[in-house]
Short mmCIF file of C-alpha atoms and ligand atoms in Angstrom, two decimals:
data_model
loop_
_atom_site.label_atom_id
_atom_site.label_comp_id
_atom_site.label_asym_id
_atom_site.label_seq_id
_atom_site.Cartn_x
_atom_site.Cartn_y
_atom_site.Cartn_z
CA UNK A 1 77.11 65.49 57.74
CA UNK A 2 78.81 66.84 60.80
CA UNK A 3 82.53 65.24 60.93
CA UNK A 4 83.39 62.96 63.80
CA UNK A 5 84.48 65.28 67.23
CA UNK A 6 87.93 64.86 67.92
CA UNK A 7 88.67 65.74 71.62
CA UNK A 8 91.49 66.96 73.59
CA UNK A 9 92.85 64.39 75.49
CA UNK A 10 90.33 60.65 75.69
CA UNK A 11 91.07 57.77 76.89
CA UNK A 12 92.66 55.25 74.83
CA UNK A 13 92.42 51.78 75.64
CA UNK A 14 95.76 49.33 75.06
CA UNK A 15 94.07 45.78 74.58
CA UNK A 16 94.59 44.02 78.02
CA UNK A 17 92.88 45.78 79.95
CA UNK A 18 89.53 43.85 79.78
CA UNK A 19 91.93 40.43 80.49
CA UNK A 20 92.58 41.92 84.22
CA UNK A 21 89.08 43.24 84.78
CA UNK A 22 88.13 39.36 83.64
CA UNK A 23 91.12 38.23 86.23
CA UNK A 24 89.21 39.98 88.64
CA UNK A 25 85.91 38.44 88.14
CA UNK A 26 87.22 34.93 87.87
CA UNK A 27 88.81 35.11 91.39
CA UNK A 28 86.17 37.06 93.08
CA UNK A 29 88.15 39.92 93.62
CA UNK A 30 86.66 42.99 92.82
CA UNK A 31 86.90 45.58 95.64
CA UNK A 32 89.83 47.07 97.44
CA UNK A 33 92.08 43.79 97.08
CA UNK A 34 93.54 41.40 94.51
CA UNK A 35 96.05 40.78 92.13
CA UNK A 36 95.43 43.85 89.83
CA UNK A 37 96.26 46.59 93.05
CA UNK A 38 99.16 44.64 93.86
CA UNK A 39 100.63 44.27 90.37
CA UNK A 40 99.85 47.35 89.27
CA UNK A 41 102.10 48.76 92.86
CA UNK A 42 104.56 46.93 91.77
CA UNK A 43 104.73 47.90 88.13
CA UNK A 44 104.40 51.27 88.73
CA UNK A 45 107.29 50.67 91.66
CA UNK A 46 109.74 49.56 89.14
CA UNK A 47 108.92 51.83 86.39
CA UNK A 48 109.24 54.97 88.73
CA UNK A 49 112.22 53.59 90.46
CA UNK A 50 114.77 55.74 93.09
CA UNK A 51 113.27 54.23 95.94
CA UNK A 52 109.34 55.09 95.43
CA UNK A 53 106.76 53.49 97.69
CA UNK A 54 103.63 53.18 95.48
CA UNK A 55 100.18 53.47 97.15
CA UNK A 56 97.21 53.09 94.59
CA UNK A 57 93.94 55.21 95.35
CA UNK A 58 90.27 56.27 93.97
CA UNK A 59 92.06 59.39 92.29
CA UNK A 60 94.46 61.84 92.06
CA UNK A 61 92.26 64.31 94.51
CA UNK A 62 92.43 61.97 96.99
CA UNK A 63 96.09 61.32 96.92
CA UNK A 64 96.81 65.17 97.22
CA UNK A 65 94.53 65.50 100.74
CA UNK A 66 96.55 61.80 102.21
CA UNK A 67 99.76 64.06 101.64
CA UNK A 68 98.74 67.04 103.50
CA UNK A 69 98.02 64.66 106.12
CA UNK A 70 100.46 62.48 106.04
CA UNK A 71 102.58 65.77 106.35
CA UNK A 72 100.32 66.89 109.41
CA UNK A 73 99.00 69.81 107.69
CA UNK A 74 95.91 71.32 110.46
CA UNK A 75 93.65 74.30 110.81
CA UNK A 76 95.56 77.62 110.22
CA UNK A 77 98.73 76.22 108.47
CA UNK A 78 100.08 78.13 105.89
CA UNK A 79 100.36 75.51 102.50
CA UNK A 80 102.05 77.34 99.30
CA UNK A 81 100.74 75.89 96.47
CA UNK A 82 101.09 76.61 92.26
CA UNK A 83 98.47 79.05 91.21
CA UNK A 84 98.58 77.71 87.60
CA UNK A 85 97.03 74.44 87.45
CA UNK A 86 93.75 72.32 88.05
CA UNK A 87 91.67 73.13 91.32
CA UNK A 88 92.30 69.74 92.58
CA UNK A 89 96.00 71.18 93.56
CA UNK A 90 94.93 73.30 95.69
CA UNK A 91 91.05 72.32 97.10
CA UNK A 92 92.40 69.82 99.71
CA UNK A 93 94.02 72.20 101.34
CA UNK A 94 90.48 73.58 102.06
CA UNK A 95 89.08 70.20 102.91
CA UNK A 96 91.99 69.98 106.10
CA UNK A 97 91.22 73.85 106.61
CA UNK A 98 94.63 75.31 106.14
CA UNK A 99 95.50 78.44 104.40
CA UNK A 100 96.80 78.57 100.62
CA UNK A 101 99.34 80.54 99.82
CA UNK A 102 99.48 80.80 96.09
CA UNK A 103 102.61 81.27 93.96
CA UNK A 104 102.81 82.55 90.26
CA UNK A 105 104.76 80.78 87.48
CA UNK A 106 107.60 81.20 85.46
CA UNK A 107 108.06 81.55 81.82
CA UNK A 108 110.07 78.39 80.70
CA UNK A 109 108.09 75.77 82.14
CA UNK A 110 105.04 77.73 83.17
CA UNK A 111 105.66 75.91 87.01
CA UNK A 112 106.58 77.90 90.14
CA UNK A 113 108.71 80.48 89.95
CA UNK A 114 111.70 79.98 92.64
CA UNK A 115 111.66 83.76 93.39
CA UNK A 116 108.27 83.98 94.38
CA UNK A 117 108.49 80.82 96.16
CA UNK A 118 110.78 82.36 98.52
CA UNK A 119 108.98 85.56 98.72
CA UNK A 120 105.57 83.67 99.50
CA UNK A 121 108.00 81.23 102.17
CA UNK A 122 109.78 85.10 103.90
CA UNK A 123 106.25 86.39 104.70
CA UNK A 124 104.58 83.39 106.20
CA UNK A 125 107.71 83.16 108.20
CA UNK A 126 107.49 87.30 109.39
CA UNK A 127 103.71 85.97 110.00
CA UNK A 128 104.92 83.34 112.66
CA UNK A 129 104.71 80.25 110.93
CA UNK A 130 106.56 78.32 108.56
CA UNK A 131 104.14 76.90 106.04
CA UNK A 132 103.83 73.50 106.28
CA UNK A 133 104.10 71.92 102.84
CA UNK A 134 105.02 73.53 99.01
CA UNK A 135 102.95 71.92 96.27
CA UNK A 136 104.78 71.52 92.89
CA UNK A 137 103.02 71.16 89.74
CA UNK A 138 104.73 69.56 86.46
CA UNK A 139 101.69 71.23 84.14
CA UNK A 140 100.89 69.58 80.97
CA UNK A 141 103.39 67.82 81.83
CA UNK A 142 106.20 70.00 81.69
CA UNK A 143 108.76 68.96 84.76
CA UNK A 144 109.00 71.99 87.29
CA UNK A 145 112.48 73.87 87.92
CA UNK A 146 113.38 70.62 90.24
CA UNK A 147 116.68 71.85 91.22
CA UNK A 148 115.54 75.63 92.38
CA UNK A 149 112.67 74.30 93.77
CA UNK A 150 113.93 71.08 95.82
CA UNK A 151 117.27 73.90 97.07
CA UNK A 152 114.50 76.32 98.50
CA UNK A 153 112.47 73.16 100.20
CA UNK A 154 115.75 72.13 101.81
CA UNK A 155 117.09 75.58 102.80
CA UNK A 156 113.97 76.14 104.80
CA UNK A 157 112.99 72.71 105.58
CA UNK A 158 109.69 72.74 104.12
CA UNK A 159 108.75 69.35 102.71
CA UNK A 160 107.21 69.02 98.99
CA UNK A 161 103.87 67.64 97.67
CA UNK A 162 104.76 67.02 93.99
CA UNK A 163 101.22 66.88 91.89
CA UNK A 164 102.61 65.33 88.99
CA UNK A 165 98.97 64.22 87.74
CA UNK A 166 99.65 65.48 84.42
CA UNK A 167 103.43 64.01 84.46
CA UNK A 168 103.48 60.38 84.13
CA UNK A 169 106.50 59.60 81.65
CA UNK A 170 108.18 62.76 82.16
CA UNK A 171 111.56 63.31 83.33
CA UNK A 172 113.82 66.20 84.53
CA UNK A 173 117.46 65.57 83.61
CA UNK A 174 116.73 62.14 83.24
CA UNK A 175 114.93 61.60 86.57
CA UNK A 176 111.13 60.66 86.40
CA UNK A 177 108.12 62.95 87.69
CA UNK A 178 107.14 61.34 90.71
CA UNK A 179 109.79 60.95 92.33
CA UNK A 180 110.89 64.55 93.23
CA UNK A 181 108.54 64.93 96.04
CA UNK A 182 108.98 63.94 100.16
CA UNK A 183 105.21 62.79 98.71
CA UNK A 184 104.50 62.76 95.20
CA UNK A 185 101.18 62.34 93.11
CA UNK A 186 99.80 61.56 89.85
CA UNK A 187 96.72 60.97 87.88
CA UNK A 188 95.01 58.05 86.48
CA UNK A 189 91.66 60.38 85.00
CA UNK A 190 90.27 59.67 82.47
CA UNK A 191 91.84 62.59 79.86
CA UNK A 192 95.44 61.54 81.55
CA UNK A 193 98.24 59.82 79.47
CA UNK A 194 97.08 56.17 81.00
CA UNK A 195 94.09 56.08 82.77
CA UNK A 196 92.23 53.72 85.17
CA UNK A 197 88.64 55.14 84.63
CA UNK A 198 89.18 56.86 87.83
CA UNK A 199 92.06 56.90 90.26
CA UNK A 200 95.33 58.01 91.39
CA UNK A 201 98.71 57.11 93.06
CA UNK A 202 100.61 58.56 95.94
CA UNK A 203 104.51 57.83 96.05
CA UNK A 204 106.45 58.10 99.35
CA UNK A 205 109.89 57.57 100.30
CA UNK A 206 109.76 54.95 102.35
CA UNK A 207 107.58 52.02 103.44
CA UNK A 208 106.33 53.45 106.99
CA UNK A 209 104.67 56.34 105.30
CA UNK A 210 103.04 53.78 102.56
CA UNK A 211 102.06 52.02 105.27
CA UNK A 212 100.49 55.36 107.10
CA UNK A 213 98.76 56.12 103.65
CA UNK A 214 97.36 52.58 103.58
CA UNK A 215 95.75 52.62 106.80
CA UNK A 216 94.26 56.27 106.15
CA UNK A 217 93.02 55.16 103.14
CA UNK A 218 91.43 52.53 104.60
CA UNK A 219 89.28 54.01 107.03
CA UNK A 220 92.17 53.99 109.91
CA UNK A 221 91.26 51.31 111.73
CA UNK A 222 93.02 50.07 114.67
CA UNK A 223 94.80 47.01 115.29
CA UNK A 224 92.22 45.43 116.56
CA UNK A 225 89.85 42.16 115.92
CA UNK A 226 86.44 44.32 116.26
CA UNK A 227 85.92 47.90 114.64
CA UNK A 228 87.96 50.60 116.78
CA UNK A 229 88.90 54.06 115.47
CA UNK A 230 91.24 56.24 117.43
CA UNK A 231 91.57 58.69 114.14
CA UNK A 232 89.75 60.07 111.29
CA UNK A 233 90.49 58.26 108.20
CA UNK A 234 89.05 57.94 104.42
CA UNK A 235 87.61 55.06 101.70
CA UNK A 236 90.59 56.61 99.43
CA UNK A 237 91.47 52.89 98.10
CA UNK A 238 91.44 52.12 94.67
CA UNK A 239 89.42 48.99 93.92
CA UNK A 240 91.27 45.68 91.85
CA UNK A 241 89.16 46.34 88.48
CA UNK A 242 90.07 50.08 87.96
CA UNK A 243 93.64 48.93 88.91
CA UNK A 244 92.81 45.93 86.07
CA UNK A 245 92.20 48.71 83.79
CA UNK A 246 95.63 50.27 85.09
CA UNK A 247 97.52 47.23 84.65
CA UNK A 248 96.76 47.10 80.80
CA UNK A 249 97.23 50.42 80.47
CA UNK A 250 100.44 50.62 81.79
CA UNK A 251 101.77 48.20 79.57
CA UNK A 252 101.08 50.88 76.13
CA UNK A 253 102.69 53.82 78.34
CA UNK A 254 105.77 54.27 76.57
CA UNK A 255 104.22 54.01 73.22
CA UNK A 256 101.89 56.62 74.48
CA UNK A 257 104.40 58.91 75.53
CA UNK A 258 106.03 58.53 72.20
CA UNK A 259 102.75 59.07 71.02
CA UNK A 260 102.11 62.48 72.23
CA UNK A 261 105.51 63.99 71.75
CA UNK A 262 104.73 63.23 68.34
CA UNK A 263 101.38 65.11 68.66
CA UNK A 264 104.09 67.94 70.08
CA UNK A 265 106.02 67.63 67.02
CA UNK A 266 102.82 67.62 64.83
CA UNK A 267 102.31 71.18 66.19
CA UNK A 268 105.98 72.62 65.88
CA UNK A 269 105.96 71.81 62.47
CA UNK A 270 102.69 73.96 62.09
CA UNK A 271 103.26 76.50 63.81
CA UNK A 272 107.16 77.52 63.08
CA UNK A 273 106.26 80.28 60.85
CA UNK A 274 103.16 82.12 62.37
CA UNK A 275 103.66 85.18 63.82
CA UNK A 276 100.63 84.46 66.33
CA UNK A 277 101.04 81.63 67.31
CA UNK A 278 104.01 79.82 70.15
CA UNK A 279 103.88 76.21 70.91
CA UNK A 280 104.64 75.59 74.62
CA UNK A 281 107.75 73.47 74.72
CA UNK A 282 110.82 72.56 76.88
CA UNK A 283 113.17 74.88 77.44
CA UNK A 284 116.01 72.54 76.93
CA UNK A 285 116.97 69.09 77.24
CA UNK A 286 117.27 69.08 80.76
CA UNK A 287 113.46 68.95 80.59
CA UNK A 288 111.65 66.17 78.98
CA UNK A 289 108.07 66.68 78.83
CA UNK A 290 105.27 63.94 77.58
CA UNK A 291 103.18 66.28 76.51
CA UNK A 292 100.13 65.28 77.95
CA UNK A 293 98.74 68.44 76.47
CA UNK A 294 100.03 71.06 73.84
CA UNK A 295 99.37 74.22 74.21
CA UNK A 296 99.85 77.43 72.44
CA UNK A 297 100.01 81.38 73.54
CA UNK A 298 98.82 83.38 70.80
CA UNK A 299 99.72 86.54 70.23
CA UNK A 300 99.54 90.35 68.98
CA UNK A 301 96.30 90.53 70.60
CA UNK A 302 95.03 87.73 68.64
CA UNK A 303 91.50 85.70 70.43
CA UNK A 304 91.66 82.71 72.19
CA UNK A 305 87.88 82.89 71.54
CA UNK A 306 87.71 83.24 68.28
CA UNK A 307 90.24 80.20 67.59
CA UNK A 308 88.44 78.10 70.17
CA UNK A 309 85.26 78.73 67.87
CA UNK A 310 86.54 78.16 65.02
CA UNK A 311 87.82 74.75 65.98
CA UNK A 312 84.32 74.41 67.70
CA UNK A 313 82.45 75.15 64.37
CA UNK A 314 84.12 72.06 63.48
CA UNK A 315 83.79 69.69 65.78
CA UNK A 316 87.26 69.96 67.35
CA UNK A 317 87.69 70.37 71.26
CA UNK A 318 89.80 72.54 72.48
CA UNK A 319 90.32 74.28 75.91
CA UNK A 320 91.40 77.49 77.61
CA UNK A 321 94.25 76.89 79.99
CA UNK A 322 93.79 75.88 83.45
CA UNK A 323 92.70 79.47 85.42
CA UNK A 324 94.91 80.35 88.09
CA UNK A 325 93.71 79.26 91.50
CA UNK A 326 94.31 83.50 92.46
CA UNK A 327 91.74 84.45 90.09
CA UNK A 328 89.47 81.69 91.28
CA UNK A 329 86.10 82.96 93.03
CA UNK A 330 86.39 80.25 95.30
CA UNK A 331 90.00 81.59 96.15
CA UNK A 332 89.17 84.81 96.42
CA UNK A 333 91.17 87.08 99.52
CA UNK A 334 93.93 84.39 99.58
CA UNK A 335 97.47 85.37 99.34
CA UNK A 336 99.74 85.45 95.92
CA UNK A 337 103.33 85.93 95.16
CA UNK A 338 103.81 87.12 91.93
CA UNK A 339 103.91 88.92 88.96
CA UNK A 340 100.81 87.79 87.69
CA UNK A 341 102.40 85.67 84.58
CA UNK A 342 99.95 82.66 84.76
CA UNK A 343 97.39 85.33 84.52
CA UNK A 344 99.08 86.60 81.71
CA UNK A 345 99.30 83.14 79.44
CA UNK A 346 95.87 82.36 80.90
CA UNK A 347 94.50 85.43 78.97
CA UNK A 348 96.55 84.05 75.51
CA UNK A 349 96.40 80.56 75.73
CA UNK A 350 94.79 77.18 73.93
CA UNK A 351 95.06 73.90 74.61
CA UNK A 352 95.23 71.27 71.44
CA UNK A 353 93.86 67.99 70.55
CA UNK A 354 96.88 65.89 72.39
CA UNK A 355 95.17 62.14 72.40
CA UNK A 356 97.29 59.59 71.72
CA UNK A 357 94.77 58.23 69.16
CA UNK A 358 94.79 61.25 67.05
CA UNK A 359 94.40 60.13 63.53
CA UNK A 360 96.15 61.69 60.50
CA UNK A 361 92.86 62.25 59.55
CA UNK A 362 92.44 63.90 62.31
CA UNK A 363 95.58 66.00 62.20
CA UNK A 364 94.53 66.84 58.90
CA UNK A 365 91.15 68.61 60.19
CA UNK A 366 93.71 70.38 62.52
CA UNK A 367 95.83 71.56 60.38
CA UNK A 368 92.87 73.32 58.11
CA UNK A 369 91.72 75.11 60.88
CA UNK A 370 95.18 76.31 62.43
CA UNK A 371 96.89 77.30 58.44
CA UNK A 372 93.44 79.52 57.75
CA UNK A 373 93.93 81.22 61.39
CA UNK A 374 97.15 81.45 61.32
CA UNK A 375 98.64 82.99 58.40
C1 LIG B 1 93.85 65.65 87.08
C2 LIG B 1 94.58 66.49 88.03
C3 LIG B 1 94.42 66.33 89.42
C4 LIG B 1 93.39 65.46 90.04
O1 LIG B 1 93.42 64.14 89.73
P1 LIG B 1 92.05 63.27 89.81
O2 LIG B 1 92.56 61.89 89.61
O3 LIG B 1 91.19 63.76 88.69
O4 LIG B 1 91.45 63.49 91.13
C5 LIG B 1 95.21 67.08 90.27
N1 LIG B 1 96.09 67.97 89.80
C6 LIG B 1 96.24 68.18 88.47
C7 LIG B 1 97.26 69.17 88.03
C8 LIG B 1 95.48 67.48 87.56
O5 LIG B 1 95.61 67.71 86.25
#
């Protein structure tokens, strides 16, 4: 009998979160208002804290192409923007018709690498124009070099789209993901930490540009009693029983980050002795990940392939690492500063079971595979 799949990253339900969706049906409320959005704002508001203005959307796309907006990102602008990380990043960027500029990683938290950030920022200045927004990326939830980074946005006066989609519960020197960005973004998928079946927040500084993202989101309609439109806007709002699900979700997220860095632990243990094999992990404590995923970088010219199969053969999900937006056909001709190092660990790397219902069971079946590949 073929053994139960265990998968990389599902969603994992907390116990409440049918109570809001029911909320939501008793009072009638089930599109873009109600209790839920508002509560789950708030929530999020509180939990996130230094002064973040929470806007709740239909996902975590959506939220990245409001913030190029809301920065006033047009046709032609230059937008730098993390090679090494999901193609949502970087594809809104496309949608407002600007120009990526893509920037390689470095090694100890596998985000953008402050050198080539300032490279990538010298030559689109030479070209005649300043870019007009840096998107950071906290991948697998691994916080970015905030203080490089944010020094290099304010020396040049670019502003910074922080996709923290993968970062909810993370922190850099005690600070949460989130709240790093003039806009910030994360996830609510469902492989995320806490999901909402589908959506996504955008977190701004202050309430005017919440108030901006609102009325975008909402198909930018004017103040007026009948339906006038003096600029293109989107249906980017979340709706109140996805933000039910949120609600109830929200309430398990510390346990779930717990969760997973135990998952992270699970893997150290395992892997401490192999001569293949490198867990991904913070560099030091400034950094506190939530591991939304592991991942490992084998090595000595061991396959990814072959370990993927053999976890395949049974019944255990794994994934290559995200491809780097450089070596994307779709982003193809576009610009990179770099030394090609997400390339590198792109070639090497695995991602692990990470859910935060992993059984021990289920760690067990792990473990088999990894010890008989390993050593
Ligand atoms: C998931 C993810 C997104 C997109 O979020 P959606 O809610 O799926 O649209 C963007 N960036 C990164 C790095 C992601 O992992």
């Amino acid at each position: 009998m073929k053994k139960e799949k265990i998968w990389l990253s599902p969603p994992h339900m907390g116990g409440n979160e049918l109570k809001y969706i029911q909320n939501a049906f008793d009072t009638n409320w089930i599109s873009q208002y109600g209790a839920n959005i508002d509560e789950f704002e708030n929530s999020l508001e509180t939990y996130l804290g230094n002064n973040s203005y929470v806007t709740a959307l239909s996902s975590g796309t959506a939220a990245i192409h409001l913030a190029l907006r809301l920065l006033n990102v047009e046709e032609g602008d230059f937008v730098i923007c993390q090679s090494f990380t999901f193609v949502a990043t970087a594809n809104p960027i496309l949608y407002l018709k600007a120009i990526p500029v893509f920037v390689d990683s470095e090694s100890q938290t596998w985000n953008m690498c402050p050198d080539a950030l300032e490279e990538a920022i010298k030559y689109c200045i030479q070209q005649g124009k300043k870019p007009k927004a840096i998107i950071t990326v906290s991948l697998y939830g691994m916080p970015f070099k905030v203080d490089e980074i944010l020094r290099i946005s304010k020396e040049y006066e670019i502003p910074i789209v922080e996709d923290s989609a993968e970062a909810l519960g993370s922190k850099y020197k005690g600070q949460p993901c989130g709240t790093f960005g003039d806009i910030s973004v994360i996830s609510f998928n469902g492989n995320k930490i806490i999901t909402t079946g589908g959506g996504g927040i955008l977190i701004s500084r202050n309430a005017s540009v919440k108030s901006r993202a609102l009325f975008l989101a909402t198909q930018a309609k004017d103040k007026e009693e009948f339906y006038s439109h003096s600029e293109i806007g989107y249906n980017y709002r979340i709706d109140n029983i996805a933000a039910g699900i949120g609600r109830g979700q929200l309430e398990t997220l510390e346990e779930k980050i717990t969760q997973r860095r135990k998952n992270h632990d699970f893997y150290q243990g395992m892997v401490k002795n192999s001569d293949h094999i490198e867990l991904f992990s913070a560099p030091n404590s400034d950094f506190f990940s939530n591991y939304w995923l592991n991942t490992i970088v084998l090595k000595n010219n061991y396959s990814k392939e072959k370990l993927r199969s053999k976890f395949s053969q049974n019944n255990i999900e794994t994934r290559y690492l995200w491809k780097p937006m450089h070596l994307q056909p779709l982003y193809k001709g576009y610009l990179f500063f770099g030394n090609n190092l997400c390339g590198t660990l792109f070639e090497a790397g695995l991602c692990l079971p990470s859910g935060t219902n992993l059984t021990d069971e289920s760690r067990a079946r792990i473990s088999e595979v990894l010890e008989n590949e390993i050593h």
